[in-house]
Coordinates of C-alpha atoms in Angstrom, one line a residue:
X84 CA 75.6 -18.4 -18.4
X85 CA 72.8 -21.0 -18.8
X86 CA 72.0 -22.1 -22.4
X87 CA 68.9 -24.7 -24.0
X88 CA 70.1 -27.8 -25.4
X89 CA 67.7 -30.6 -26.8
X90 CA 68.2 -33.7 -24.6
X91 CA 69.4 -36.7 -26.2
X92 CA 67.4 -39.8 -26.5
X93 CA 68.4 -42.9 -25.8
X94 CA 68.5 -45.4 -28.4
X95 CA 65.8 -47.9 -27.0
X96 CA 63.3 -44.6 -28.1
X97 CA 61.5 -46.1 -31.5
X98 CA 63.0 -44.0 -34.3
X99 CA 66.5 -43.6 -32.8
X100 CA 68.2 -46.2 -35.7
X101 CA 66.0 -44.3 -38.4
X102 CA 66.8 -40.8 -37.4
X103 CA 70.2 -41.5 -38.1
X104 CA 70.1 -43.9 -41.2
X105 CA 68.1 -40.7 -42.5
X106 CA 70.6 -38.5 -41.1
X107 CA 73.1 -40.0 -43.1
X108 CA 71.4 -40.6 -46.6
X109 CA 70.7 -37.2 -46.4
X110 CA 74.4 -36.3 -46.2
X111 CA 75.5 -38.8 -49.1
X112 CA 73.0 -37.1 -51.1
X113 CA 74.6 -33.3 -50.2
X114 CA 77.9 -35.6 -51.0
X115 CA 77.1 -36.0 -54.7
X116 CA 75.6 -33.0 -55.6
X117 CA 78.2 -31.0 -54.1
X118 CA 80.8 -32.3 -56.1
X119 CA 79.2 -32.8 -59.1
X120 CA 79.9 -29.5 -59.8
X121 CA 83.6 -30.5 -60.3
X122 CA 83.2 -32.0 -63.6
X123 CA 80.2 -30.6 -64.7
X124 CA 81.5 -27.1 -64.8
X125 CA 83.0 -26.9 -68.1
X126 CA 80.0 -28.3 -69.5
X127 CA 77.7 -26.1 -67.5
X128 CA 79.5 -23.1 -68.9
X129 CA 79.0 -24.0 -72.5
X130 CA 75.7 -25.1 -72.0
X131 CA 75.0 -21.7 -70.0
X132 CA 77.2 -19.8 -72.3
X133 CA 79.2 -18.1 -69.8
X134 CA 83.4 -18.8 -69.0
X135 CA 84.2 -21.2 -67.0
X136 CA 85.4 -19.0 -64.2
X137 CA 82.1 -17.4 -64.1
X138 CA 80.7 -20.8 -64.1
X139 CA 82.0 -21.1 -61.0
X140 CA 79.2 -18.5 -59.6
X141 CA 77.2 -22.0 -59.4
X142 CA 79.0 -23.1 -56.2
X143 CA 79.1 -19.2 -54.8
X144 CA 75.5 -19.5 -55.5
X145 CA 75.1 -23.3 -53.4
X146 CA 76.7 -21.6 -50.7
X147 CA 74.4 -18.3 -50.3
X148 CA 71.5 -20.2 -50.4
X149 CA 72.8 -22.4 -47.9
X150 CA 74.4 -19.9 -45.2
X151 CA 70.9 -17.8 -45.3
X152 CA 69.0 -21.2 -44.3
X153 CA 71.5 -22.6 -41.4
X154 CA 71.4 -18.6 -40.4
X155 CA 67.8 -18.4 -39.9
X156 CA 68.2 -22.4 -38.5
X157 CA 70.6 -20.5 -35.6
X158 CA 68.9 -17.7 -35.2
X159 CA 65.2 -19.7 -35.2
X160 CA 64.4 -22.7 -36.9
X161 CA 66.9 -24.8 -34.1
X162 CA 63.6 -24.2 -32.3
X163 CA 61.7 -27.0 -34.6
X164 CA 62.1 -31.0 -34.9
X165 CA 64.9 -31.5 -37.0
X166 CA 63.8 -34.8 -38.5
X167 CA 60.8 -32.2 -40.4
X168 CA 64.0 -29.2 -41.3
X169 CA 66.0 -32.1 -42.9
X170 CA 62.9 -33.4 -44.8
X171 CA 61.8 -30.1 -46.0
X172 CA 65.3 -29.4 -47.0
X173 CA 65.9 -32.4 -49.5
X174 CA 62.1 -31.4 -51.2
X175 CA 64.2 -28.3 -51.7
X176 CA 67.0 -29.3 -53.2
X177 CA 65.4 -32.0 -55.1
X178 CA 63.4 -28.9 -56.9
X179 CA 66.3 -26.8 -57.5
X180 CA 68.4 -29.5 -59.1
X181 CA 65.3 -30.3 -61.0
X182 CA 65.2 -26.7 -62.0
X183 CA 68.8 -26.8 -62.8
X184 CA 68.6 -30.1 -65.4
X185 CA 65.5 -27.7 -67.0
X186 CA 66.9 -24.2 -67.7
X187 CA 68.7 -23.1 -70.8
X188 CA 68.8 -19.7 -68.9
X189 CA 71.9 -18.5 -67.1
X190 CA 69.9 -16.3 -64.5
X191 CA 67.6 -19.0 -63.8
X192 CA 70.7 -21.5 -63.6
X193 CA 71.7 -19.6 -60.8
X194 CA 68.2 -19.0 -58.9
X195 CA 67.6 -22.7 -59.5
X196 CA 71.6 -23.2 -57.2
X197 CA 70.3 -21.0 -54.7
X198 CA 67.1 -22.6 -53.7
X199 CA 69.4 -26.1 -53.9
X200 CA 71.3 -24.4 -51.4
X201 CA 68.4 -23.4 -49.3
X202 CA 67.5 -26.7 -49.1
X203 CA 71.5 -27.8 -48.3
X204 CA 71.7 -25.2 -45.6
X205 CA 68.8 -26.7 -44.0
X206 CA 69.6 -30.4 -44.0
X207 CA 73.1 -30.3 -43.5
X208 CA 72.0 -27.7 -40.0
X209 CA 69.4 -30.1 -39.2
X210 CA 71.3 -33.4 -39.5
X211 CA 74.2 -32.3 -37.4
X212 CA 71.5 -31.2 -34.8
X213 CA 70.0 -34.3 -34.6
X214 CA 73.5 -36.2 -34.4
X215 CA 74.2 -33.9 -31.6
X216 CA 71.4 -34.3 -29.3
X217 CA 71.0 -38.1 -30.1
X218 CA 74.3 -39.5 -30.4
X219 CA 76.0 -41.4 -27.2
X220 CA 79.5 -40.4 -28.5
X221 CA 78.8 -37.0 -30.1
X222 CA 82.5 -36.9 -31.9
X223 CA 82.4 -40.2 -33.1
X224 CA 79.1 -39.6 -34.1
X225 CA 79.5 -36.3 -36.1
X226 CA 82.2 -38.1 -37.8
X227 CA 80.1 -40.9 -38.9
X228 CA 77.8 -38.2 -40.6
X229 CA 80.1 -36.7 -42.3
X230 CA 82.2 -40.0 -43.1
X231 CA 78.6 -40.6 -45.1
X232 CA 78.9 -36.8 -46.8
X233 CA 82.6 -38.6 -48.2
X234 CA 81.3 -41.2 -49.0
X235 CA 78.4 -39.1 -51.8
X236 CA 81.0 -36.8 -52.5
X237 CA 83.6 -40.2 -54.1
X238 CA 80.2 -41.3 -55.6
X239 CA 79.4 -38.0 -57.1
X240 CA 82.0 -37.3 -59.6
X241 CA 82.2 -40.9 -61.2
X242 CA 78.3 -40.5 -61.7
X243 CA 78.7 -36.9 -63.3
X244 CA 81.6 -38.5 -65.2
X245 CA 80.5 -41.0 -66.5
X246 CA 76.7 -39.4 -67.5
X247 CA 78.6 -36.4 -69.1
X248 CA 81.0 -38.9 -71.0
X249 CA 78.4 -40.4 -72.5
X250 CA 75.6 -37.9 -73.0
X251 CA 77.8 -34.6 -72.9
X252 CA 75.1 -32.5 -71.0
X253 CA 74.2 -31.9 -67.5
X254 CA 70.8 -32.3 -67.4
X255 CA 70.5 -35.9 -66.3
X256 CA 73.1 -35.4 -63.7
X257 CA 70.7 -33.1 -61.7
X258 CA 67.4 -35.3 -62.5
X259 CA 69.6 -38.0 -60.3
X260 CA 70.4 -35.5 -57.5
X261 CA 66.5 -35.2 -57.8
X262 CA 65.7 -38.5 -57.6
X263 CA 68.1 -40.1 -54.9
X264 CA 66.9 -37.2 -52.6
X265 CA 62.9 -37.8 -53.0
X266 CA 64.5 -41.2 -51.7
X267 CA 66.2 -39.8 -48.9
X268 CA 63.1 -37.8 -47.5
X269 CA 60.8 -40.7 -48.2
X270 CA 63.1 -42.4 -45.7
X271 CA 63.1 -39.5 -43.4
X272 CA 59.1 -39.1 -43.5
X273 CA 58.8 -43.1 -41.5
X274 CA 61.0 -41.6 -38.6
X275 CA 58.8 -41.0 -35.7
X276 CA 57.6 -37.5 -34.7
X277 CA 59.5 -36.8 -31.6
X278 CA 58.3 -34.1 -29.7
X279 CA 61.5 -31.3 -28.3
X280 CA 62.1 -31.0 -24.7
X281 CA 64.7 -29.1 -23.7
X282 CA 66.9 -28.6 -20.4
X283 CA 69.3 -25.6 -18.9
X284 CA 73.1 -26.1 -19.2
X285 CA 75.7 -24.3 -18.3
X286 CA 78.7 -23.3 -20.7
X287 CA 81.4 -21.2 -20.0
X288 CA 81.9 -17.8 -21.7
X289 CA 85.4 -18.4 -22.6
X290 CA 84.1 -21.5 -24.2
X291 CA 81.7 -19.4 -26.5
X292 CA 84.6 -16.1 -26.8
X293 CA 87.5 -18.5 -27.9
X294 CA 86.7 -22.3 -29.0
X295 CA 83.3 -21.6 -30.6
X296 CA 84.8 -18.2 -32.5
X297 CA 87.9 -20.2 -33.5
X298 CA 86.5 -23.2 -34.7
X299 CA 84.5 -21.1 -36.8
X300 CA 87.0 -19.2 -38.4
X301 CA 88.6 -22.5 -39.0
X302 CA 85.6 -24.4 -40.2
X303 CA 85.3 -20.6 -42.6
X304 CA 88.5 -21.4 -44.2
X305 CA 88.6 -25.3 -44.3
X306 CA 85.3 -25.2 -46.2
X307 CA 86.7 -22.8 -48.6
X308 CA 89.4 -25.1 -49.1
X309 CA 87.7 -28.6 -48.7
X310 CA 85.2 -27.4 -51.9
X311 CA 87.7 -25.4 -53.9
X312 CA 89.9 -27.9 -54.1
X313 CA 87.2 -30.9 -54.9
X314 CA 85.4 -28.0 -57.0
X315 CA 88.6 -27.0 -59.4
X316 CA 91.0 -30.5 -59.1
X317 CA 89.0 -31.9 -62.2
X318 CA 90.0 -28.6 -64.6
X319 CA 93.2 -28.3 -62.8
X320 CA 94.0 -32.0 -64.0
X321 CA 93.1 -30.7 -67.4
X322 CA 94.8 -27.8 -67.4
X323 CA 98.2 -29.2 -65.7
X324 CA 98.1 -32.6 -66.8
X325 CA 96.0 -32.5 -70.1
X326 CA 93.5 -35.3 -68.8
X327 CA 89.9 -35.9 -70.0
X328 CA 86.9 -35.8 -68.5
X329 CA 86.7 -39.1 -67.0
X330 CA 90.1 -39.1 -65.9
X331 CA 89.6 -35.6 -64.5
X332 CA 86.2 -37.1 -62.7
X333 CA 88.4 -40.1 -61.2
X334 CA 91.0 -37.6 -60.0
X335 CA 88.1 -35.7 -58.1
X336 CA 86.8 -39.2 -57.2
X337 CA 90.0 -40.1 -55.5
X338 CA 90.6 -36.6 -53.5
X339 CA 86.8 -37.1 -52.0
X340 CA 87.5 -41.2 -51.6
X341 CA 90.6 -39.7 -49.7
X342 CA 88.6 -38.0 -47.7
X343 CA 86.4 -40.8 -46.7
X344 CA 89.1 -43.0 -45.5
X345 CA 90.5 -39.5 -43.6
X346 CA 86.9 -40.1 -41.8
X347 CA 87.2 -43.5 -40.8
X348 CA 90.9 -42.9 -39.2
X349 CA 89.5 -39.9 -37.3
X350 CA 86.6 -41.9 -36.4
X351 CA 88.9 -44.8 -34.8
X352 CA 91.0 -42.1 -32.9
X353 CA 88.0 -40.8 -31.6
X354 CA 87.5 -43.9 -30.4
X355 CA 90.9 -44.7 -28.7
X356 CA 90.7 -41.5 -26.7
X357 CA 92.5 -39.2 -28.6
X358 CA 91.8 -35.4 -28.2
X359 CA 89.9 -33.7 -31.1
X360 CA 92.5 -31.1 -30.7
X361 CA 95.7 -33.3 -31.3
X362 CA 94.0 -34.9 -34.3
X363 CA 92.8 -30.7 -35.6
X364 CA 96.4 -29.9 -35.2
X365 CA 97.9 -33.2 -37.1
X366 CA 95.5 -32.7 -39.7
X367 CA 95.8 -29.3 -41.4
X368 CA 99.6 -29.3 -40.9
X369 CA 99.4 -32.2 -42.9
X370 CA 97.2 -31.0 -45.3
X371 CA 99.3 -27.7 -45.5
X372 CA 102.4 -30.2 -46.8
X373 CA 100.2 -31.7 -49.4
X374 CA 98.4 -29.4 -51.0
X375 CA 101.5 -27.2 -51.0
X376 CA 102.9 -30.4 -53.3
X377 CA 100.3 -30.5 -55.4
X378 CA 101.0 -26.7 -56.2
X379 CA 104.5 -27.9 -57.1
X380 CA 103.9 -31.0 -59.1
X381 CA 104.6 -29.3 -62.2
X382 CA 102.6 -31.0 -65.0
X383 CA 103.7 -34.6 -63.2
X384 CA 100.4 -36.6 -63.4
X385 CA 101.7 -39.3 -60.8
X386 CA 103.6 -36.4 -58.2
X387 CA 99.9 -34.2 -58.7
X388 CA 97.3 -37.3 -58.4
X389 CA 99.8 -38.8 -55.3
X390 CA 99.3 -35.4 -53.8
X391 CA 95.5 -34.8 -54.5
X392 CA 94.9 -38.0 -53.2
X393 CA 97.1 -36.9 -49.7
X394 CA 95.4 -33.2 -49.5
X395 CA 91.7 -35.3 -49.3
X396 CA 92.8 -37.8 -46.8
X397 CA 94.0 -35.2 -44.3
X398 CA 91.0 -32.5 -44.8
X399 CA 88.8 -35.7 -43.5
X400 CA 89.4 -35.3 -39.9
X401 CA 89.3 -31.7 -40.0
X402 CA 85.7 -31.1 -39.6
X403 CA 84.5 -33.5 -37.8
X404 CA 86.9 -32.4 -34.8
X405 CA 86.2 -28.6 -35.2
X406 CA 83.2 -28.5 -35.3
X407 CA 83.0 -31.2 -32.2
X408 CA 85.1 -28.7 -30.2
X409 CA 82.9 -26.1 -31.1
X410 CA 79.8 -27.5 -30.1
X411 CA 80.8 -29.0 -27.1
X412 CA 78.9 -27.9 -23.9
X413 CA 77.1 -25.4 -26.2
X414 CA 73.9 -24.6 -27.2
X415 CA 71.3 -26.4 -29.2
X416 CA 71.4 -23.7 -32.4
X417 CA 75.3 -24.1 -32.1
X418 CA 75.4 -27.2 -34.3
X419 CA 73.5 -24.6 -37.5
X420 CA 76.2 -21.9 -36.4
X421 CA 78.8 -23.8 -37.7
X422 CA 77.6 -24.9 -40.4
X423 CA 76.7 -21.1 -41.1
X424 CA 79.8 -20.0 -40.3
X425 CA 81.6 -22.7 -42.4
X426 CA 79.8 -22.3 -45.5
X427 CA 80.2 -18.9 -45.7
X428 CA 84.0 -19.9 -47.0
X429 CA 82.4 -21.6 -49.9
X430 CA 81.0 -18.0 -51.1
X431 CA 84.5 -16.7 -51.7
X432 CA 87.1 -19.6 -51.9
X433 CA 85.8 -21.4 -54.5
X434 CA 84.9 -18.6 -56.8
X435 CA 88.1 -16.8 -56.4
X436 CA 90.0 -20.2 -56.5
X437 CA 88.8 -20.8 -60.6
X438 CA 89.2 -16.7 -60.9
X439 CA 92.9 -17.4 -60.1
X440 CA 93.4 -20.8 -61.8
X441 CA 91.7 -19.2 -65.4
X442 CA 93.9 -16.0 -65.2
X443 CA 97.4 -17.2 -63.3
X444 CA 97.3 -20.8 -64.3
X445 CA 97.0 -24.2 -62.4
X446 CA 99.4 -24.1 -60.2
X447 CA 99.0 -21.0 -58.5
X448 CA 95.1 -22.0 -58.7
X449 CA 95.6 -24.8 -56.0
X450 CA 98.5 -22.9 -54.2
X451 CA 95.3 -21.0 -52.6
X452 CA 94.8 -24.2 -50.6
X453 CA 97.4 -24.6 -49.1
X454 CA 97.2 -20.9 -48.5
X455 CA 94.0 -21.3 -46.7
X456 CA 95.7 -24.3 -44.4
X457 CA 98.2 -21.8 -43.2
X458 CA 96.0 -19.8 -41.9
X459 CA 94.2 -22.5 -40.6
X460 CA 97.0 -23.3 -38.9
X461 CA 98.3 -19.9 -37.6
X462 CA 94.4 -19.5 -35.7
X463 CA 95.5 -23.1 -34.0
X464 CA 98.5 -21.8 -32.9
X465 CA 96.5 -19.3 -30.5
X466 CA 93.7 -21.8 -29.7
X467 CA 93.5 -22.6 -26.1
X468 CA 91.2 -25.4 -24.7
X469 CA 88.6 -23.8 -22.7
X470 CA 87.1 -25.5 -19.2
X471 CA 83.5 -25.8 -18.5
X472 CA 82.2 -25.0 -15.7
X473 CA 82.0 -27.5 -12.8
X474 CA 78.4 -28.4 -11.9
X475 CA 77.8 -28.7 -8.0
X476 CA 76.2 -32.4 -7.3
X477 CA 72.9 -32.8 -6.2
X478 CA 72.1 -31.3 -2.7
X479 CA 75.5 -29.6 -2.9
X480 CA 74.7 -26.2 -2.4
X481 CA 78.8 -25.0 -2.7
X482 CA 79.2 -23.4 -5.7
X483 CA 81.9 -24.3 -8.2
X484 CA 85.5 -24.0 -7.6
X485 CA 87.0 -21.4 -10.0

């Protein structure tokens, strides 16, 4: 079956270096306003009046925003520039976290998190579609992206920390989110106008029935897990270890720092050759094994910290190669699929995560992570690689051996 795929540029074409610098800012920015969330909650639910598991609508909120925009991105929008989708997604977000430092209202609190999350869905769709049609090394490239996403999301908590440390609001928190993406899409807005052309491809069913569908249950459940755990690890500090707010923001700190470093590994074992698979595999069982410790640490700060830190550097690779396998030999709106399909975890997960860490306790709170990498790991266990369909050379007229 033939599909449309943008083709890449090459990196003489002006713009090439920019696209992706912007490419990148824009994912440190989705970095730190995703996990602010993490120690901001409890002071968003007093603020906001509301409990602090139903505080936790906030990030349910991110993510509906954001699945409806990479949704209509797959279904549509792949169809425009992605330089101008990214740009007009951090002008979104910037408003709704602008909205979100202004409101005293709970209601508009939330409407304020779903147009941030329109404006997520849109840039984080649009940035891994530009990686993916302009990248030379399209897994080591991904990676790099979202090696950058890490990279906001250490930054994030510290900032929130130390802001709501000093101030003990939220407000000025958000007017940052505001300000570092105005920054972002001023960068964006020098890249070139480059107009789409687009060329047939073939891709094999079995690569769209199997990989693509199981990626994307994967990609479902790691993101559920990925934000739940970066989400909750600040109250679950308090709760299990009686730590403060800056030490809770340091904890979350050092799961996304984790992550970062998880990246770079990846990254490098892109780069040597190994399979995206092998590294999938290695990854979650690790993460199973950690996350499962941190379940157990039983009030130990050093045993829980150790382990948070463990969970974050195995979750790095996980993306990254998923959604690499996913895309591979697919079509151009497969890229915003993904991310669709991946986000959607973050609707339930997270939220039912602080349901069951409020009502059952810390403990059982984080043992849904390692939950979630069990079945991430059970959906591996059926995966099989697909193979793409040979392409005859040119003048061959002999069609493809089966």
């Amino acid at each position: 079956m033939a599909a449309l795929e943008a083709t890449p540029i090459s990196p003489a074409e002006p713009g090439f270096g920019r696209l992706h610098a912007a490419s990148y800012a824009g994912l440190l920015c989705v970095g730190v306003y995703a996990t602010s969330f993490g120690p901001a909650m409890p002071f968003l639910a007093r603020h906001f009046g509301v409990s602090l598991d139903h505080a936790g609508l906030l990030v349910t909120m991110l993510f509906v925003g954001s699945i409806v925009a990479s949704g209509a991105m797959t279904v549509y929008f792949h169809r425009f520039e992605p330089r101008l989708l990214a740009l007009v997604g951090l002008v979104v977000v910037a408003g709704g976290a602008m909205a979100l430092a202004l409101t005293s209202s709970w209601p508009l609190a939330l409407l304020a998190v779903g147009i941030l999350g329109i404006g997520d869905g849109l840039l984080v769709a649009a940035a891994h579609s530009a990686i993916a049609s302009t990248a030379s090394d399209v897994p080591r490239g991904l990676n790099r992206l979202n090696l950058w996403f890490a990279v906001g999301a250490t930054l994030g908590p510290v900032w929130a920390g130390v802001i709501l440390l000093n101030r003990g609001e939220h407000a000025v928190v958000y007017v940052g989110v505001a300000v570092i993406c105005v920054a972002a899409a001023a960068l964006l807005a020098t890249v070139p106008r480059r107009p789409l052309t687009e060329t047939a491809v073939h891709e094999s069913p079995h690569l769209r029935s199997r990989a693509f569908w199981t990626m994307g249950a994967i990609l479902f459940l790691y993101v559920g897990a990925e934000i739940g755990l970066g989400s909750w690890v600040a109250s679950y500090s308090t709760e299990a270890f009686g730590a403060g707010v800056m030490t809770g923001a340091l904890v979350t700190a050092g799961y996304w720092g984790a992550l970062a470093i998880g990246r770079i590994i990846s990254g490098a074992l892109f780069g040597r050759g190994i399979s995206p698979l092998a590294v999938l595999v290695a990854s979650i069982a690790g993460a199973l094994f950690t996350s499962a410790s941190l379940a157990l640490a039983d009030g130990n700060l050093a045993v829980g910290v150790s382990a948070a830190f463990a969970t974050g550097l195995c979750f790095g690779p996980i993306w990254p190669a998923a959604i690499t396998l996913a895309t591979r030999g697919a079509a151009s709106g497969a890229p915003a699929a993904m991310v669709t399909i991946g986000n959607a975890g973050g609707i339930l997960f997270p939220w039912l995560q602080g349901k069951v860490l409020v009502a059952a306790g810390p403990g059982r709170g984080v043992a849904l992570t390692a939950l979630l990498c069990l079945f991430m790991l059970v959906l591996l266990a059926s995966h099989r690689q697909p193979r793409l369909i040979q392409q005859p050379a040119p003048g061959n007229s002999r069609p493809p051996s089966p």
